[in-house]
């Protein structure tokens, strides 16, 4: 696979993580430690699912290719609803501080990497090429998520954005979840 094609695939896969990272980063309660956990989780699960999909793709791509998108979209949709609900609660407790959310969100934004592994990366000729390609996807997601958290730091300074961050983030995640499931 050409580098240009791999880069476009990695960039497209990381956009889910970018959007979720941006929404999470708008929340003032999220600490640097939480952000690092999310960034590592997003990068790792993109790598892990891409490599699992690549090795299992020749067996499953005709039967499972559409199911992971629906599952990932449903998870993101549910988290968006929970984020809206969290916005209605007091600001003392935050949905994203819970340790299990790092894993749940890492998996949900990375389900599409499994599909790419099933359909695209299983055509790569050698195991080393698969490893390099999937590591590249994981590192790209890591860097894109980091950029989203850095951007959210500046967006949070805008009063209206910081005041309604949970609502904005929840609505974005709901729309994103619906898009993942149906489009």
Coordinates of C-alpha atoms in Angstrom, one line a residue:
X1 CA 0.0 0.0 0.0
X2 CA 1.3 3.4 -0.9
X3 CA 2.1 5.9 1.9
X4 CA -0.3 8.4 0.6
X5 CA -3.2 5.9 0.7
X6 CA -2.2 4.8 4.2
X7 CA -2.0 8.4 5.4
X8 CA -5.5 9.1 4.1
X9 CA -6.8 6.0 5.8
X10 CA -5.1 6.9 9.1
X11 CA -6.4 10.4 8.9
X12 CA -9.9 9.3 8.2
X13 CA -9.9 6.8 11.0
X14 CA -8.5 9.4 13.5
X15 CA -11.3 11.9 12.8
X16 CA -13.6 10.0 15.2
X17 CA -11.0 10.3 17.9
X18 CA -10.5 14.0 17.0
X19 CA -14.1 14.9 17.5
X20 CA -14.5 13.0 20.7
X21 CA -11.2 14.4 22.1
X22 CA -12.4 17.9 21.2
X23 CA -15.6 17.4 23.1
X24 CA -13.9 15.9 26.1
X25 CA -11.3 18.6 26.2
X26 CA -13.9 21.3 26.4
X27 CA -14.9 20.0 29.9
X28 CA -13.0 22.0 32.6
X29 CA -13.0 19.1 35.1
X30 CA -10.9 16.9 32.8
X31 CA -7.3 16.7 34.1
X32 CA -4.1 16.4 32.2
X33 CA -3.9 12.8 33.4
X34 CA -7.3 12.0 32.0
X35 CA -6.4 13.6 28.6
X36 CA -3.2 11.5 28.4
X37 CA -5.2 8.3 29.2
X38 CA -7.7 9.1 26.4
X39 CA -5.0 9.9 23.9
X40 CA -3.2 6.7 24.6
X41 CA -6.5 4.7 24.6
X42 CA -7.5 6.2 21.2
X43 CA -4.1 5.5 19.6
X44 CA -3.8 2.0 21.1
X45 CA -7.3 0.8 20.1
X46 CA -6.9 2.2 16.6
X47 CA -3.7 0.1 16.2
X48 CA -5.2 -2.9 18.0
X49 CA -8.4 -3.1 16.0
X50 CA -6.7 -2.4 12.7
X51 CA -4.2 -5.2 13.2
X52 CA -7.0 -7.6 14.5
X53 CA -9.1 -6.7 11.5
X54 CA -6.2 -7.2 9.1
X55 CA -5.5 -10.7 10.3
X56 CA -9.1 -11.7 10.6
X57 CA -10.3 -9.9 7.5
X58 CA -10.0 -12.7 5.0
X59 CA -12.4 -14.8 7.2
X60 CA -14.9 -12.2 8.2
X61 CA -15.1 -9.3 5.8
X62 CA -18.3 -10.5 4.1
X63 CA -20.2 -11.3 7.3
X64 CA -19.2 -8.7 9.9
X65 CA -18.2 -5.6 8.0
X66 CA -21.3 -3.5 8.6
X67 CA -21.9 -4.6 12.2
X68 CA -18.9 -2.9 13.8
X69 CA -20.0 0.5 12.4
X70 CA -23.4 0.1 14.0
X71 CA -21.9 -1.0 17.4
X72 CA -19.4 1.9 17.4
X73 CA -22.1 4.4 16.4
X74 CA -24.5 3.2 19.1
X75 CA -21.8 3.5 21.7
X76 CA -20.9 7.0 20.7
X77 CA -24.6 7.9 20.5
X78 CA -25.2 6.6 24.1
X79 CA -22.2 8.4 25.4
X80 CA -23.5 11.6 23.7
X81 CA -26.8 11.1 25.5
X82 CA -25.0 10.5 28.8
X83 CA -23.0 13.7 28.2
X84 CA -26.1 15.7 27.7
X85 CA -27.6 14.2 30.9
X86 CA -24.3 14.9 32.7
X87 CA -24.6 18.6 31.6
X88 CA -27.9 18.8 33.5
X89 CA -26.3 17.5 36.7
X90 CA -24.0 19.5 39.0
X91 CA -20.5 20.1 37.8
X92 CA -18.9 18.3 40.8
X93 CA -19.1 14.9 39.1
X94 CA -18.0 14.2 35.5
X95 CA -18.8 11.3 33.2
X96 CA -15.3 11.3 31.6
X97 CA -13.4 11.0 34.9
X98 CA -14.6 7.4 35.4
X99 CA -11.8 5.0 34.4
X100 CA -14.0 2.7 32.3
X101 CA -14.9 5.6 30.0
X102 CA -11.3 5.7 28.7
X103 CA -11.7 2.1 27.5
X104 CA -15.3 2.5 26.3
X105 CA -14.5 5.6 24.2
X106 CA -11.2 4.1 23.0
X107 CA -13.1 1.1 21.7
X108 CA -16.1 3.0 20.3
X109 CA -14.0 5.4 18.2
X110 CA -11.8 2.6 16.9
X111 CA -14.4 0.1 15.7
X112 CA -14.1 1.5 12.2
X113 CA -10.4 0.5 12.2
X114 CA -11.6 -3.1 12.5
X115 CA -13.6 -2.6 9.4
X116 CA -10.6 -1.1 7.5
X117 CA -8.5 -4.0 8.7
X118 CA -11.2 -6.4 7.4
X119 CA -11.5 -4.7 4.0
X120 CA -8.3 -2.9 3.2
X121 CA -5.3 -4.0 5.3
X122 CA -5.8 -7.7 4.7
X123 CA -4.5 -7.2 1.2
X124 CA -1.0 -6.1 2.4
X125 CA 1.6 -8.7 1.3
X126 CA 3.7 -9.2 4.5
X127 CA 3.2 -9.4 8.2
X128 CA 5.8 -6.6 8.7
X129 CA 3.9 -4.3 6.4
X130 CA 0.7 -5.0 8.3
X131 CA 2.5 -4.2 11.6
X132 CA 4.0 -0.9 10.2
X133 CA 0.7 0.1 8.7
X134 CA -1.3 -0.4 11.8
X135 CA 1.3 1.2 14.0
X136 CA 1.2 4.2 11.7
X137 CA -2.6 4.3 12.1
X138 CA -2.3 4.2 15.9
X139 CA 0.4 6.9 15.9
X140 CA -1.6 9.2 13.6
X141 CA -4.7 8.8 15.9
X142 CA -2.5 9.5 18.9
X143 CA -1.2 12.8 17.4
X144 CA -4.6 13.9 16.1
X145 CA -6.1 13.3 19.5
X146 CA -3.3 15.3 21.1
X147 CA -4.0 18.2 18.7
X148 CA -7.7 18.1 19.5
X149 CA -7.0 18.4 23.2
X150 CA -4.6 21.3 22.5
X151 CA -7.3 23.1 20.4
X152 CA -10.0 22.5 23.0
X153 CA -7.8 24.4 25.5
X154 CA -8.2 27.5 23.5
X155 CA -11.9 26.9 22.6
X156 CA -12.6 26.6 26.3
X157 CA -11.5 30.2 26.8
X158 CA -14.5 31.3 24.8
X159 CA -17.2 31.9 27.5
X160 CA -20.2 30.6 25.6
X161 CA -18.3 27.4 24.6
X162 CA -17.1 26.6 28.1
X163 CA -20.6 27.4 29.6
X164 CA -22.4 24.9 27.3
X165 CA -19.5 22.5 26.7
X166 CA -21.4 19.4 27.9
X167 CA -24.4 20.2 25.7
X168 CA -22.3 21.0 22.7
X169 CA -20.2 17.9 23.1
X170 CA -23.2 15.7 23.8
X171 CA -25.0 17.0 20.7
X172 CA -21.9 16.5 18.5
X173 CA -21.5 13.0 19.8
X174 CA -25.1 12.1 19.2
X175 CA -24.9 13.4 15.6
X176 CA -21.6 11.6 15.2
X177 CA -23.0 8.3 16.5
X178 CA -26.0 8.6 14.1
X179 CA -23.6 9.2 11.2
X180 CA -21.5 6.2 12.2
X181 CA -24.6 4.0 12.3
X182 CA -26.4 5.0 9.2
X183 CA -24.1 6.8 6.8

